[in-house]
C-alpha positions as a printed Julia matrix, in Angstrom:
140×3 Matrix{Float64}:
 42.18   21.49   3.44
 40.55   19.16   0.56
 36.99   18.03   0.93
 37.2    14.01   2.31
 39.41   14.76   4.8
 37.47   18.13   6.48
 34.14   16.0    6.19
 35.83   13.12   8.06
 36.85   15.65  10.87
 33.26   16.77  11.01
 31.93   13.67  11.06
 34.59   11.82  13.28
 34.64   15.3   15.73
 32.12   17.03  18.05
 29.06   17.85  16.74
 28.98   20.92  17.96
 32.05   22.18  15.71
 29.71   21.59  12.57
 26.25   23.03  14.24
 28.91   26.39  15.26
 29.61   26.33  11.59
 26.13   25.94  10.1
 24.55   28.29  12.29
 26.92   30.67  11.47
 26.24   30.58   7.57
 22.36   30.32   8.28
 22.83   33.9   10.45
 24.37   35.38   6.89
 22.92   33.51   4.23
 19.59   31.92   2.86
 19.9    28.26   2.67
 17.55   26.36   0.28
 16.84   22.65   1.26
 17.15   20.97  -2.29
 16.56   17.17  -0.32
 15.54   17.19   3.09
 17.5    14.75   5.49
 16.5    11.23   4.51
 17.6     7.97   4.84
 18.73    5.15   2.15
 20.91    1.92   1.52
 24.29    2.37  -0.39
 26.15   -0.34  -1.97
 30.2    -0.72  -0.8
 32.05   -1.4   -3.68
 35.31   -3.17  -2.92
 38.39   -3.99  -5.11
 39.53   -7.89  -4.35
 43.51   -8.11  -4.19
 44.27  -10.99  -6.21
 42.56  -10.68  -9.57
 41.67   -6.99  -9.0
 37.79   -7.33  -9.76
 35.37   -5.42  -8.15
 32.37   -6.99  -6.04
 29.72   -5.91  -3.62
 30.61   -6.2   -0.39
 26.68   -5.37   1.08
 24.97   -2.52   1.98
 25.47    0.61   4.51
 22.67    2.52   5.74
 23.23    6.43   5.47
 21.37    9.91   5.87
 21.8    12.03   3.18
 21.1    15.9    2.38
 21.3    18.5   -0.08
 21.07   22.11   0.18
 22.05   25.2   -1.99
 23.49   28.2   -1.2
 23.5    31.23  -3.53
 23.55   28.74  -6.58
 26.28   26.57  -4.92
 25.28   23.22  -4.32
 26.03   21.33  -0.99
 25.89   17.75  -0.03
 25.94   16.13   3.38
 26.17   12.25   3.73
 26.65   10.18   6.94
 26.21    6.35   8.36
 23.56    5.72  10.26
 20.47    8.01  11.13
 22.18   11.68  11.72
 19.78   13.64  10.16
 21.09   16.83  12.08
 24.76   16.03  11.12
 24.44   15.56   7.57
 22.11   19.21   7.15
 25.18   20.68   8.57
 27.56   19.18   6.43
 25.39   19.88   3.53
 25.47   23.9    4.68
 29.22   23.77   5.67
 29.67   21.94   1.97
 27.74   24.61   0.06
 29.65   27.22   1.91
 33.16   25.94   0.96
 31.68   25.13  -2.93
 30.62   28.97  -2.64
 33.75   29.93  -1.54
 32.17   32.16   1.06
 34.48   34.28   3.57
 33.48   32.27   6.89
 34.83   29.39   5.73
 38.42   31.06   5.87
 37.99   31.45   9.39
 37.0    27.81   9.97
 41.04   26.2    9.38
 42.1    26.89  12.82
 39.26   24.97  14.56
 39.6    21.95  12.07
 43.22   21.54  12.84
 42.19   21.54  16.58
 39.73   19.68  16.12
 42.15   17.15  13.68
 44.66   17.12  16.43
 42.18   16.13  19.34
 41.01   13.02  17.43
 44.07   12.11  16.91
 45.05   12.57  20.38
 41.95   10.65  21.13
 42.97    7.4   19.09
 46.36    7.41  20.35
 44.97    7.46  23.89
 42.57    4.33  22.95
 44.98    2.79  21.14
 47.42    2.86  24.24
 44.82    1.61  26.45
 44.66   -1.53  23.95
 48.0    -2.2   23.76
 48.39   -2.41  27.75
 46.04   -5.36  27.6
 48.59   -6.86  24.44
 49.6   -10.14  25.64
 53.84  -11.01  24.37
 53.84  -14.45  23.33
 57.81  -15.74  23.45
 58.65  -18.59  21.21
 61.58  -21.01  21.68
 63.91  -21.62  18.77
 64.31  -25.29  18.04
């Protein structure tokens, strides 16, 4: 699973999943904090569709953290004030970068989490669609 997809699942999914993964690594390896979880602002770059020019839409408040495991860097980043989540994300990222054996066992859990998130989104979409108004137009 690619890094972007994995991180998206860990952010959108249950906080318990990322916490369990991080705790598993913390028990077995020494994690060195490079940058404590802290807040910052990031500029959001957007491509305008007509002329394909880039511009900055605005800023987003994020929390970020960096850790190192056995010389491998891990970065955690999320919108909002999420100190624990980004610390866990950084540990998980470093574990994948170090290709630790524990990461091989996480794939099934991530796939289950992906399915749960998808089902949750479909359920929400179905609730919204029930409220949708259908307008009929007459041909003149």
